[in-house]
Amino acid sequence: MKIRLVGIIGFCITVAVDLATGRGWWNYHWHYRRSATVSEAKRSGLPGDDIAVLTMPSGGLIQPDGRDIRITTASGRIVKHRVLMVGPGDVVRIAFALQPPVKKYFVYFGNAQADKPKQILKIQRGVLMETWAYPGGGIANFHQVLGVFRRANVFLGRDFRRDIFIGHNPFGPQNRICSIFTGALLCPRDGDYLFSTTSRDASFLLVDGKVVVRNGGHHRAWPRAVKIGRIHLKKGLHELKVYHVSTRGDPIIVAAWRPPGVRRIWKIPPAAFAPIVRATPGFIEQYGKALTADFIYHHAGETFLANRYLQRYEFVAGLSGRFVGKCRYEWDFGDGQKLSITTSAAKPVKCEHVYLSDGAKKVRLVVTIGASKLSRTNVIQVARPWDRITENRMEPLGLYARLVAEYDFTSASAVDIANAIVLFKRTGLFDAIVRAGDALISKKDAPAQALREAMDIYADVLVERMNNSCKAIEALLRAAKMSSSPAISARLMSKAGRYALQSGNDTLAMKIFSQAIHKYSALTTNEAIRDAKIGIGDVWRYRGNYKKAL
């Protein structure tokens, strides 16, 4: 392969000619590609295509329905694929046909004029779960359940599972859902097979299109096989399909069987389904560009904090193409936080980030090489890893606190600051509480409950740890103006009045208590007004006037 050198202000970038000129590019109408690598590529010998599944960031460069996606081998041979889902955020999941012994493939995208591919991969491997929000309707029999799926129009997710044994929704917090499981079942021998489902609410099991188990209606999941069906099957690959509708509670569904020669009905094990493999994405390349910046991310962990979960993500950034010299990686994590890393190494750069609230985060990477800047943006939907919530693996709060303590809170949202303050209290980082609290009261407004919780902690630290009652009083009065809730505002003012009285400033305390009553008593009847009235009595007692205190 020929190599050329491109000089850029004091250092050199070495790039492969095929990226700059487009050699080896399958079709120049597709502007981007990303490699997909599988660790093993052996033929199973089963009917149909062996399958790999790839989940990758799209950079917002793929069409909303994924119609512009094409997958090829390194030699440019098209392989069949099926887009499983696009989103949430800038992410796409694809199943494609393996071509053993090929291990490296390319995913092409970024063609707005592309039509849908003519051939769609027929999936005959693994267990594919497809889930929609339950639209309502009867579920007493199979005909009614099919009607539910015809009406379902809120798609939640599609991915492969190890088996049909689940008690949660892996695609989100909803529990009123309807799911179809399609499994490529490997029957070990000829004979009569027993099948059973246990589920919360309706489930129906089909083999090769024939209904074998009918378990309709609203009911709980039984701990034993109650609904059982029998079918004679030949050795080899069969299509197993399970329809499940959950209208309430945790969406529990288990598919079980008893093959010939086995005495008991057991959950169908993962080994009974024809396997799939997971592919690993590489960095994006752009047609005609010698060097392209990109990043890949994954959810790395979560922790639990006072009725909320915090999420940790790991990011890996790199360049497609080769270079020699220094470059600067600048991250904007989409929540007001930024990070800059300068390196002279050509290997990928890693970092991690804690998100203090859920939602869509627009993450942007800018790589500066001399006078040139390369960038990549992905919208990440930050949320709990719903498919792993049953593992209950919570990371230490201290790990999260150490990362968050480095944040610039002046650019963070009020909700994120409030959550950070709660985190710092739990981990004893009092200086960080003060820094975050200072940033919080500089905001124009904040959600009432978040403000109340954070200000209680912040003010207590100012008084008890920093011996600064004046600052605590000023902060509480400022927060009272920020809140849109009269009840929270009155509570914050009453707390400020208490601190004023404790510090011996009875005049200020009387003024604050009186203002709280005058301003908010007509708007709320909560205990904060009662506390303000009691506070006025305490001021009179402090002054020795016990008659007025009554």
Coordinates of C-alpha atoms in Angstrom, one line a residue:
M1 CA 0.0 0.0 0.0
K2 CA 1.4 3.4 -1.0
I3 CA 1.9 6.0 1.8
R4 CA 2.0 9.8 1.5
L5 CA 2.9 12.4 4.1
V6 CA 0.9 15.5 4.8
G7 CA 2.7 18.2 6.8
I8 CA 0.5 20.1 9.3
I9 CA 2.2 22.9 11.3
G10 CA 5.2 21.4 12.9
F11 CA 4.4 17.7 12.7
C12 CA 3.4 15.1 10.2
I13 CA 0.3 13.0 9.6
T14 CA 0.8 9.7 7.9
V15 CA -2.2 8.5 6.1
A16 CA -3.1 5.5 3.9
V17 CA -3.8 6.5 0.3
D18 CA -6.9 4.3 0.1
L19 CA -8.8 6.5 2.6
A20 CA -7.9 9.7 0.9
T21 CA -8.6 8.5 -2.6
G22 CA -11.4 6.1 -1.9
R23 CA -9.6 3.0 -3.0
G24 CA -11.3 -0.1 -1.5
W25 CA -14.5 1.9 -0.9
W26 CA -17.5 -0.1 -1.9
N27 CA -19.6 2.8 -3.3
Y28 CA -18.8 6.5 -3.1
H29 CA -22.5 7.4 -2.8
W30 CA -22.2 6.1 0.7
H31 CA -20.1 8.7 2.6
Y32 CA -19.3 6.8 5.8
R33 CA -18.4 3.4 6.9
R34 CA -17.5 1.6 10.1
S35 CA -15.8 -1.8 10.5
A36 CA -17.6 -4.6 12.4
T37 CA -15.4 -7.5 13.7
V38 CA -16.5 -10.8 15.0
S39 CA -14.2 -12.9 17.2
E40 CA -15.2 -16.2 15.5
A41 CA -16.7 -17.1 12.2
K42 CA -17.5 -20.8 11.9
R43 CA -20.2 -22.4 9.9
S44 CA -22.9 -24.0 12.0
G45 CA -24.1 -26.3 9.2
L46 CA -27.7 -25.4 10.1
P47 CA -30.3 -24.2 7.5
G48 CA -30.2 -20.5 6.8
D49 CA -27.6 -17.9 7.5
D50 CA -25.4 -17.7 10.6
I51 CA -25.9 -14.3 12.2
A52 CA -23.9 -11.6 13.9
V53 CA -25.5 -8.6 15.7
L54 CA -23.9 -5.2 15.9
T55 CA -24.9 -2.2 18.0
M56 CA -23.1 0.9 17.1
P57 CA -23.3 4.7 17.4
S58 CA -24.5 6.4 14.2
G59 CA -23.3 9.9 14.7
G60 CA -26.7 11.1 13.4
L61 CA -25.5 10.1 9.9
I62 CA -28.0 7.3 9.3
Q63 CA -31.5 7.7 7.8
P64 CA -34.2 7.5 10.5
D65 CA -35.4 4.1 9.2
G66 CA -31.9 2.8 8.5
R67 CA -32.6 2.3 4.8
D68 CA -29.2 3.5 3.8
I69 CA -27.3 0.8 5.7
R70 CA -25.4 -1.7 3.6
I71 CA -22.9 -4.3 4.9
T72 CA -20.1 -5.7 2.9
T73 CA -17.0 -7.9 3.3
A74 CA -13.6 -6.4 3.0
S75 CA -13.6 -7.4 -0.7
G76 CA -16.9 -5.4 -1.3
R77 CA -19.3 -8.3 -1.4
I78 CA -22.8 -7.3 -0.1
V79 CA -24.1 -9.4 2.7
K80 CA -27.8 -9.5 3.8
H81 CA -28.8 -7.7 6.9
R82 CA -31.8 -6.5 8.9
V83 CA -32.0 -3.3 10.8
L84 CA -33.4 -4.3 14.2
M85 CA -33.9 -0.8 15.7
V86 CA -32.7 2.8 15.2
G87 CA -32.5 4.8 18.5
P88 CA -33.2 5.9 21.1
G89 CA -30.6 8.6 20.4
D90 CA -27.9 8.1 17.8
V91 CA -27.6 4.3 18.0
V92 CA -28.5 1.5 15.6
R93 CA -28.7 -2.3 16.0
I94 CA -28.2 -4.5 13.0
A95 CA -28.3 -8.3 12.4
F96 CA -26.2 -9.5 9.4
A97 CA -25.3 -12.7 7.7
L98 CA -21.9 -14.1 8.5
Q99 CA -19.6 -15.2 5.6
P100 CA -17.2 -17.7 7.3
P101 CA -14.3 -17.6 7.6
V102 CA -14.6 -13.7 7.2
K103 CA -14.2 -11.9 10.5
K104 CA -14.1 -8.3 9.4
Y105 CA -17.0 -6.5 7.7
F106 CA -17.9 -2.9 6.8
V107 CA -21.1 -1.1 7.6
Y108 CA -21.8 1.7 5.0
F109 CA -24.2 4.5 5.6
G110 CA -24.8 8.2 4.9
N111 CA -26.7 8.1 1.6
A112 CA -29.9 10.2 1.8
Q113 CA -31.0 8.9 -1.7
A114 CA -30.6 5.2 -0.9
D115 CA -33.6 2.9 -1.3
K116 CA -34.3 0.1 1.1
P117 CA -32.2 -3.0 0.3
K118 CA -33.8 -5.5 -2.0
Q119 CA -33.0 -8.5 0.2
I120 CA -33.7 -8.6 3.9
L121 CA -32.0 -11.1 6.1
K122 CA -34.3 -13.9 7.3
I123 CA -33.4 -14.5 10.9
Q124 CA -33.1 -18.2 11.8
R125 CA -30.8 -18.0 14.8
G126 CA -31.0 -17.0 18.5
V127 CA -34.0 -15.7 20.3
L128 CA -35.3 -12.4 19.0
M129 CA -37.5 -10.3 21.3
E130 CA -39.7 -7.6 19.9
T131 CA -41.7 -5.3 22.2
W132 CA -44.4 -2.8 21.9
A133 CA -46.5 -0.8 24.4
Y134 CA -49.8 -2.6 25.2
P135 CA -52.6 -0.8 23.4
G136 CA -55.4 -2.4 25.3
G137 CA -57.9 -5.0 24.4
G138 CA -58.9 -8.5 25.3
I139 CA -56.3 -11.3 25.7
A140 CA -58.5 -14.3 26.5
N141 CA -57.6 -16.3 23.3
F142 CA -55.1 -16.3 20.6
H143 CA -57.3 -14.4 18.1
Q144 CA -57.6 -11.5 20.6
V145 CA -53.9 -11.5 21.3
L146 CA -53.1 -11.3 17.6
G147 CA -55.5 -8.3 17.5
V148 CA -53.5 -6.7 20.3
F149 CA -50.3 -6.9 18.2
R150 CA -52.0 -5.5 15.1
R151 CA -53.1 -2.5 17.1
A152 CA -49.8 -2.0 18.9
N153 CA -48.0 1.0 17.3
V154 CA -45.6 2.3 20.0
F155 CA -42.5 0.3 19.3
L156 CA -40.1 -0.1 22.4
G157 CA -37.3 -2.3 21.2
R158 CA -35.9 -5.3 19.4
D159 CA -32.8 -7.4 20.4
F160 CA -31.6 -10.9 20.9
R161 CA -31.8 -12.7 24.2
R162 CA -30.2 -15.9 25.6
D163 CA -33.5 -17.6 26.2
I164 CA -37.2 -16.9 27.0
F165 CA -36.9 -16.4 30.7
I166 CA -37.6 -12.8 31.8
G167 CA -39.3 -10.8 34.5
H168 CA -38.8 -7.2 33.3
N169 CA -38.9 -5.0 30.2
P170 CA -35.4 -4.8 28.8
F171 CA -36.3 -1.8 26.7
G172 CA -37.6 0.7 29.3
P173 CA -39.6 1.2 32.5
Q174 CA -43.0 0.3 31.0
N175 CA -44.6 -2.9 32.3
R176 CA -47.8 -2.7 30.2
I177 CA -46.2 -4.3 27.1
C178 CA -46.7 -7.0 24.5
S179 CA -43.7 -9.0 23.2
I180 CA -43.0 -11.6 20.5
F181 CA -40.1 -14.0 21.0
T182 CA -38.9 -15.8 17.9
G183 CA -36.4 -18.6 18.6
A184 CA -34.4 -20.9 16.4
L185 CA -34.9 -24.1 18.4
L186 CA -32.5 -27.0 18.0
C187 CA -34.4 -30.3 18.7
P188 CA -31.8 -33.0 19.7
R189 CA -33.8 -36.0 18.4
D190 CA -37.1 -37.2 16.8
G191 CA -40.0 -37.6 19.2
D192 CA -42.8 -36.1 21.2
Y193 CA -41.9 -32.8 22.9
L194 CA -43.8 -31.2 25.7
F195 CA -43.9 -27.4 25.9
S196 CA -45.2 -25.1 28.6
T197 CA -45.4 -21.4 29.4
T198 CA -45.8 -19.6 32.7
S199 CA -46.5 -15.9 32.5
R200 CA -48.2 -13.0 34.1
D201 CA -51.2 -12.6 31.8
A202 CA -51.5 -14.1 28.4
S203 CA -48.9 -16.2 26.6
F204 CA -49.2 -18.5 23.6
L205 CA -46.4 -20.8 22.3
L206 CA -46.2 -21.9 18.6
V207 CA -43.8 -24.3 16.9
D208 CA -43.5 -24.1 13.2
G209 CA -46.6 -21.9 13.1
K210 CA -48.8 -24.4 15.1
V211 CA -50.2 -23.3 18.4
V212 CA -49.0 -25.8 21.0
V213 CA -49.6 -24.0 24.4
R214 CA -52.6 -21.7 25.1
N215 CA -52.3 -19.7 28.2
G216 CA -54.7 -16.8 27.7
G217 CA -56.4 -14.3 30.0
H218 CA -55.3 -12.3 33.1
H219 CA -53.5 -14.4 35.7
R220 CA -50.4 -14.6 37.8
A221 CA -47.3 -16.5 36.8
W222 CA -47.5 -20.0 38.2
P223 CA -44.4 -21.5 39.8
R224 CA -44.9 -24.8 38.0
A225 CA -46.0 -26.0 34.6
V226 CA -49.8 -25.8 34.4
K227 CA -50.5 -25.1 30.7
I228 CA -48.8 -27.9 28.7
G229 CA -48.9 -28.9 25.0
R230 CA -47.5 -31.8 23.1
I231 CA -46.1 -31.9 19.5
H232 CA -44.1 -34.5 17.5
L233 CA -40.9 -32.9 16.0
K234 CA -38.1 -34.1 13.9
K235 CA -34.5 -33.6 14.9
G236 CA -33.1 -30.3 13.7
L237 CA -34.0 -26.6 13.5
H238 CA -37.6 -25.4 14.2
E239 CA -39.1 -22.0 14.7
L240 CA -40.5 -21.4 18.2
K241 CA -42.6 -18.3 18.7
V242 CA -44.1 -17.0 21.9
Y243 CA -46.6 -14.2 22.1
H244 CA -46.8 -12.5 25.5
V245 CA -49.1 -9.7 26.7
S246 CA -48.5 -8.1 30.2
T247 CA -51.2 -5.7 31.3
R248 CA -49.9 -5.1 34.9
G249 CA -47.0 -5.7 37.2
D250 CA -43.7 -7.2 36.1
P251 CA -43.9 -8.7 32.6
I252 CA -43.0 -12.3 33.6
I253 CA -42.7 -15.0 30.8
V254 CA -40.9 -18.4 30.8
A255 CA -40.9 -20.9 28.0
A256 CA -40.2 -24.5 29.1
W257 CA -39.9 -27.9 27.5
R258 CA -39.4 -31.6 28.0
P259 CA -37.5 -33.2 25.1
P260 CA -37.8 -37.0 24.5
G261 CA -36.0 -39.0 27.1
V262 CA -36.2 -36.3 29.8
R263 CA -38.3 -36.8 32.8
R264 CA -39.1 -33.2 33.9
I265 CA -40.2 -30.0 32.2
W266 CA -37.5 -27.4 32.5
K267 CA -36.8 -23.9 31.2
I268 CA -35.6 -24.1 27.6
P269 CA -31.8 -23.5 28.0
P270 CA -29.8 -21.1 25.9
A271 CA -27.9 -24.0 24.4
A272 CA -31.1 -25.2 22.8
F273 CA -31.2 -22.2 20.5
A274 CA -29.0 -21.8 17.4
P275 CA -26.3 -19.3 18.4
I276 CA -25.6 -15.8 17.3
V277 CA -22.4 -13.8 17.7
R278 CA -21.9 -10.2 18.7
A279 CA -19.8 -7.9 16.5
T280 CA -17.6 -5.1 17.7
P281 CA -17.7 -1.7 16.0
G282 CA -14.6 0.2 14.8
F283 CA -14.2 3.9 14.3
I284 CA -16.0 5.8 11.5
E285 CA -14.2 6.5 8.2
Q286 CA -15.4 9.1 5.7
Y287 CA -15.0 8.8 2.0
G288 CA -12.2 10.9 0.6
K289 CA -11.0 12.0 4.0
A290 CA -7.5 10.9 5.1
L291 CA -8.3 11.3 8.8
T292 CA -11.6 11.1 10.7
A293 CA -12.4 11.5 14.4
D294 CA -14.9 9.3 16.1
F295 CA -15.8 7.9 19.5
I296 CA -17.6 4.8 20.8
Y297 CA -19.2 4.6 24.2
H298 CA -20.9 2.1 26.5
H299 CA -22.7 2.1 29.8
A300 CA -20.2 1.2 32.4
G301 CA -22.1 1.1 35.7
E302 CA -24.7 2.7 38.0
T303 CA -25.1 3.6 41.6
F304 CA -28.1 4.3 43.8
L305 CA -28.5 7.5 45.7
A306 CA -31.6 8.6 47.7
N307 CA -34.3 7.3 45.4
R308 CA -32.4 8.0 42.2
Y309 CA -29.8 6.3 40.0
L310 CA -26.7 7.8 38.6
Q311 CA -25.1 6.4 35.5
R312 CA -21.5 6.1 34.5
Y313 CA -20.4 5.8 30.9
E314 CA -17.0 5.1 29.3
F315 CA -15.9 6.7 26.1
V316 CA -13.2 5.6 23.6
A317 CA -12.1 8.2 21.0
G318 CA -9.8 7.6 18.1
L319 CA -8.8 8.5 14.6
S320 CA -9.3 6.6 11.4
G321 CA -6.0 7.0 9.6
R322 CA -2.5 7.2 11.0
F323 CA -0.6 10.3 12.3
V324 CA 2.5 11.3 14.1
G325 CA 2.4 14.3 16.5
K326 CA 0.3 15.8 19.3
C327 CA -3.4 16.1 19.2
R328 CA -6.0 17.4 21.7
Y329 CA -9.3 15.7 22.4
E330 CA -11.9 18.0 23.7
W331 CA -15.1 16.5 25.1
D332 CA -18.5 18.2 25.7
F333 CA -20.6 15.6 27.5
G334 CA -23.9 17.3 26.8
D335 CA -24.6 18.2 30.5
G336 CA -22.4 21.3 30.7
Q337 CA -19.3 19.3 31.6
K338 CA -16.2 19.4 29.4
L339 CA -12.8 17.5 29.4
S340 CA -9.6 18.1 27.5
I341 CA -6.9 15.5 26.9
T342 CA -3.7 16.1 25.0
T343 CA -1.7 13.1 23.8
S344 CA 1.0 12.2 21.3
A345 CA 0.1 8.6 21.2
A346 CA -1.7 7.2 18.2
K347 CA -3.7 4.7 20.2
P348 CA -7.4 5.4 21.3
V349 CA -8.0 7.8 24.2
K350 CA -10.3 6.6 27.0
C351 CA -12.3 8.6 29.6
E352 CA -15.3 8.2 31.8
H353 CA -18.2 10.4 32.8
V354 CA -21.0 10.3 35.4
Y355 CA -24.4 11.6 34.4
L356 CA -26.4 13.1 37.3
S357 CA -29.7 12.9 35.5
D358 CA -31.3 10.9 32.8
G359 CA -32.3 12.0 29.3
A360 CA -30.9 12.8 25.9
K361 CA -27.3 14.1 26.1
K362 CA -25.6 15.6 23.0
V363 CA -22.0 14.5 23.3
R364 CA -19.5 16.2 21.0
L365 CA -15.8 15.4 20.5
V366 CA -13.5 17.9 18.8
V367 CA -10.0 16.7 18.0
T368 CA -7.4 19.4 17.2
I369 CA -4.4 18.5 15.2
G370 CA -2.3 21.6 14.5
A371 CA -4.6 24.0 12.7
S372 CA -7.1 21.3 11.8
K373 CA -10.2 20.3 13.7
L374 CA -12.1 17.1 13.4
S375 CA -15.4 16.5 15.2
R376 CA -18.0 13.8 15.9
T377 CA -21.4 14.1 17.7
N378 CA -23.7 11.5 19.1
V379 CA -26.9 11.9 21.1
I380 CA -26.9 9.5 24.0
Q381 CA -30.1 8.5 25.7
V382 CA -28.9 8.2 29.3
A383 CA -31.0 5.8 31.3
R384 CA -30.8 2.8 33.5
P385 CA -29.5 -0.3 31.7
W386 CA -33.0 -1.9 31.7
D387 CA -31.7 -5.3 30.6
R388 CA -29.4 -5.5 33.6
I389 CA -31.6 -4.2 36.4
T390 CA -32.2 -7.6 37.9
E391 CA -28.4 -8.0 38.5
N392 CA -28.6 -5.2 41.1
R393 CA -24.9 -4.3 40.7
M394 CA -24.5 -0.9 42.4
E395 CA -21.0 0.7 42.2
P396 CA -19.5 2.5 45.2
L397 CA -20.7 6.0 45.7
G398 CA -17.2 7.2 46.4
L399 CA -16.2 6.4 42.8
Y400 CA -18.9 8.6 41.5
A401 CA -18.3 11.4 44.0
R402 CA -14.6 11.6 43.1
L403 CA -15.5 12.1 39.4
V404 CA -18.3 14.6 40.0
A405 CA -16.2 16.6 42.4
E406 CA -14.1 17.8 39.4
Y407 CA -17.2 19.2 37.6
D408 CA -17.7 22.8 36.7
F409 CA -21.0 23.4 38.4
T410 CA -21.5 26.9 37.0
S411 CA -22.4 25.2 33.7
A412 CA -24.4 22.4 35.1
S413 CA -28.2 22.3 35.4
A414 CA -29.9 22.9 38.7
V415 CA -31.1 19.3 38.9
D416 CA -27.6 18.0 38.3
I417 CA -26.2 20.3 41.0
A418 CA -28.9 19.3 43.5
N419 CA -28.1 15.6 42.8
A420 CA -24.4 16.3 43.2
I421 CA -24.9 17.9 46.6
V422 CA -26.8 14.9 47.8
L423 CA -24.0 12.7 46.5
F424 CA -21.4 14.8 48.3
K425 CA -23.3 14.6 51.6
R426 CA -23.4 10.8 51.4
T427 CA -19.6 10.7 50.8
G428 CA -18.5 13.5 53.1
L429 CA -17.2 15.9 50.5
F430 CA -18.2 19.1 52.3
D431 CA -16.0 21.5 50.3
A432 CA -17.6 20.2 47.2
I433 CA -21.0 20.8 48.7
V434 CA -20.2 24.5 49.2
R435 CA -18.8 24.8 45.7
A436 CA -21.9 23.2 44.2
G437 CA -24.3 25.1 46.4
D438 CA -22.7 28.4 45.4
A439 CA -23.4 27.5 41.8
L440 CA -27.0 26.4 42.6
I441 CA -28.1 29.7 44.0
S442 CA -26.6 31.6 41.0
K443 CA -29.2 29.9 38.8
K444 CA -32.4 31.8 37.8
D445 CA -34.7 29.0 39.0
A446 CA -34.7 25.4 39.9
P447 CA -37.3 22.6 40.4
A448 CA -38.8 23.0 43.9
Q449 CA -38.1 19.6 45.4
A450 CA -34.6 19.4 44.1
L451 CA -34.0 22.9 45.5
R452 CA -35.4 22.1 48.9
E453 CA -33.3 19.0 49.3
A454 CA -30.1 20.6 48.1
M455 CA -30.5 23.8 50.1
D456 CA -31.1 21.9 53.4
I457 CA -27.7 20.2 52.9
Y458 CA -25.9 23.3 51.6
A459 CA -27.1 25.6 54.4
D460 CA -26.4 23.0 57.1
V461 CA -22.8 22.6 55.9
L462 CA -22.3 26.4 55.8
V463 CA -23.5 26.7 59.4
E464 CA -22.2 23.6 61.0
R465 CA -18.9 23.0 59.1
M466 CA -18.0 26.5 57.8
N467 CA -19.4 28.5 60.7
N468 CA -20.9 31.0 58.2
S469 CA -24.5 31.6 59.2
C470 CA -24.7 34.9 57.3
K471 CA -24.0 33.1 54.0
A472 CA -26.4 30.4 54.8
I473 CA -29.2 32.9 55.5
E474 CA -28.5 34.8 52.3
A475 CA -28.5 31.5 50.3
L476 CA -31.8 30.3 51.7
L477 CA -33.5 33.7 51.0
R478 CA -32.1 33.6 47.5
A479 CA -33.4 30.1 47.0
A480 CA -36.8 31.0 48.2
K481 CA -37.1 33.5 45.4
M482 CA -35.9 30.9 42.9
S483 CA -38.6 28.4 43.8
S484 CA -42.0 28.3 42.0
S485 CA -43.6 26.5 45.0
P486 CA -45.0 28.7 47.8
A487 CA -44.7 25.8 50.2
I488 CA -41.0 25.3 49.4
S489 CA -40.3 29.0 49.5
A490 CA -42.0 29.4 52.9
R491 CA -40.0 26.4 54.2
L492 CA -36.7 27.9 53.0
M493 CA -37.5 31.3 54.6
S494 CA -38.4 29.6 57.9
K495 CA -35.1 27.8 57.9
A496 CA -33.3 31.1 57.2
G497 CA -35.2 32.7 60.1
R498 CA -34.1 29.8 62.4
Y499 CA -30.4 30.4 61.5
A500 CA -30.8 34.1 62.1
L501 CA -32.2 33.5 65.6
Q502 CA -29.5 30.9 66.4
S503 CA -26.9 33.5 65.5
G504 CA -28.4 36.0 67.8
N505 CA -29.9 38.3 65.2
D506 CA -33.4 38.4 66.5
T507 CA -34.3 41.5 64.4
L508 CA -33.5 39.7 61.2
A509 CA -35.2 36.6 62.3
M510 CA -38.4 38.5 63.1
K511 CA -38.3 40.1 59.7
I512 CA -37.8 36.8 57.8
F513 CA -40.6 35.0 59.7
S514 CA -43.0 37.9 59.2
Q515 CA -42.2 38.1 55.5
A516 CA -42.8 34.4 55.1
I517 CA -46.2 34.6 56.7
H518 CA -47.2 37.7 54.9
K519 CA -46.1 36.5 51.5
Y520 CA -47.1 32.8 51.5
S521 CA -49.9 32.2 54.1
A522 CA -52.6 32.9 51.6
L523 CA -50.9 30.5 49.1
T524 CA -50.2 27.5 51.2
T525 CA -51.3 26.0 54.5
N526 CA -48.3 23.7 55.0
E527 CA -46.2 23.3 58.1
A528 CA -43.7 25.9 56.9
I529 CA -46.2 28.7 57.7
R530 CA -46.8 27.1 61.1
D531 CA -43.0 27.0 61.7
A532 CA -42.8 30.7 60.8
K533 CA -45.5 31.5 63.3
I534 CA -43.7 29.4 65.9
G535 CA -40.5 31.2 65.0
I536 CA -42.1 34.6 65.8
G537 CA -43.0 33.2 69.2
D538 CA -39.5 32.0 69.7
V539 CA -38.2 35.5 68.9
W540 CA -40.4 37.0 71.6
R541 CA -39.2 34.3 74.0
Y542 CA -35.6 35.1 73.0
R543 CA -36.3 38.8 73.9
G544 CA -37.9 37.7 77.2
N545 CA -41.4 38.7 76.3
Y546 CA -43.3 35.5 77.2
K547 CA -46.7 37.1 76.9
K548 CA -46.3 37.9 73.3
A549 CA -44.7 34.5 72.7
L550 CA -48.0 32.8 73.6

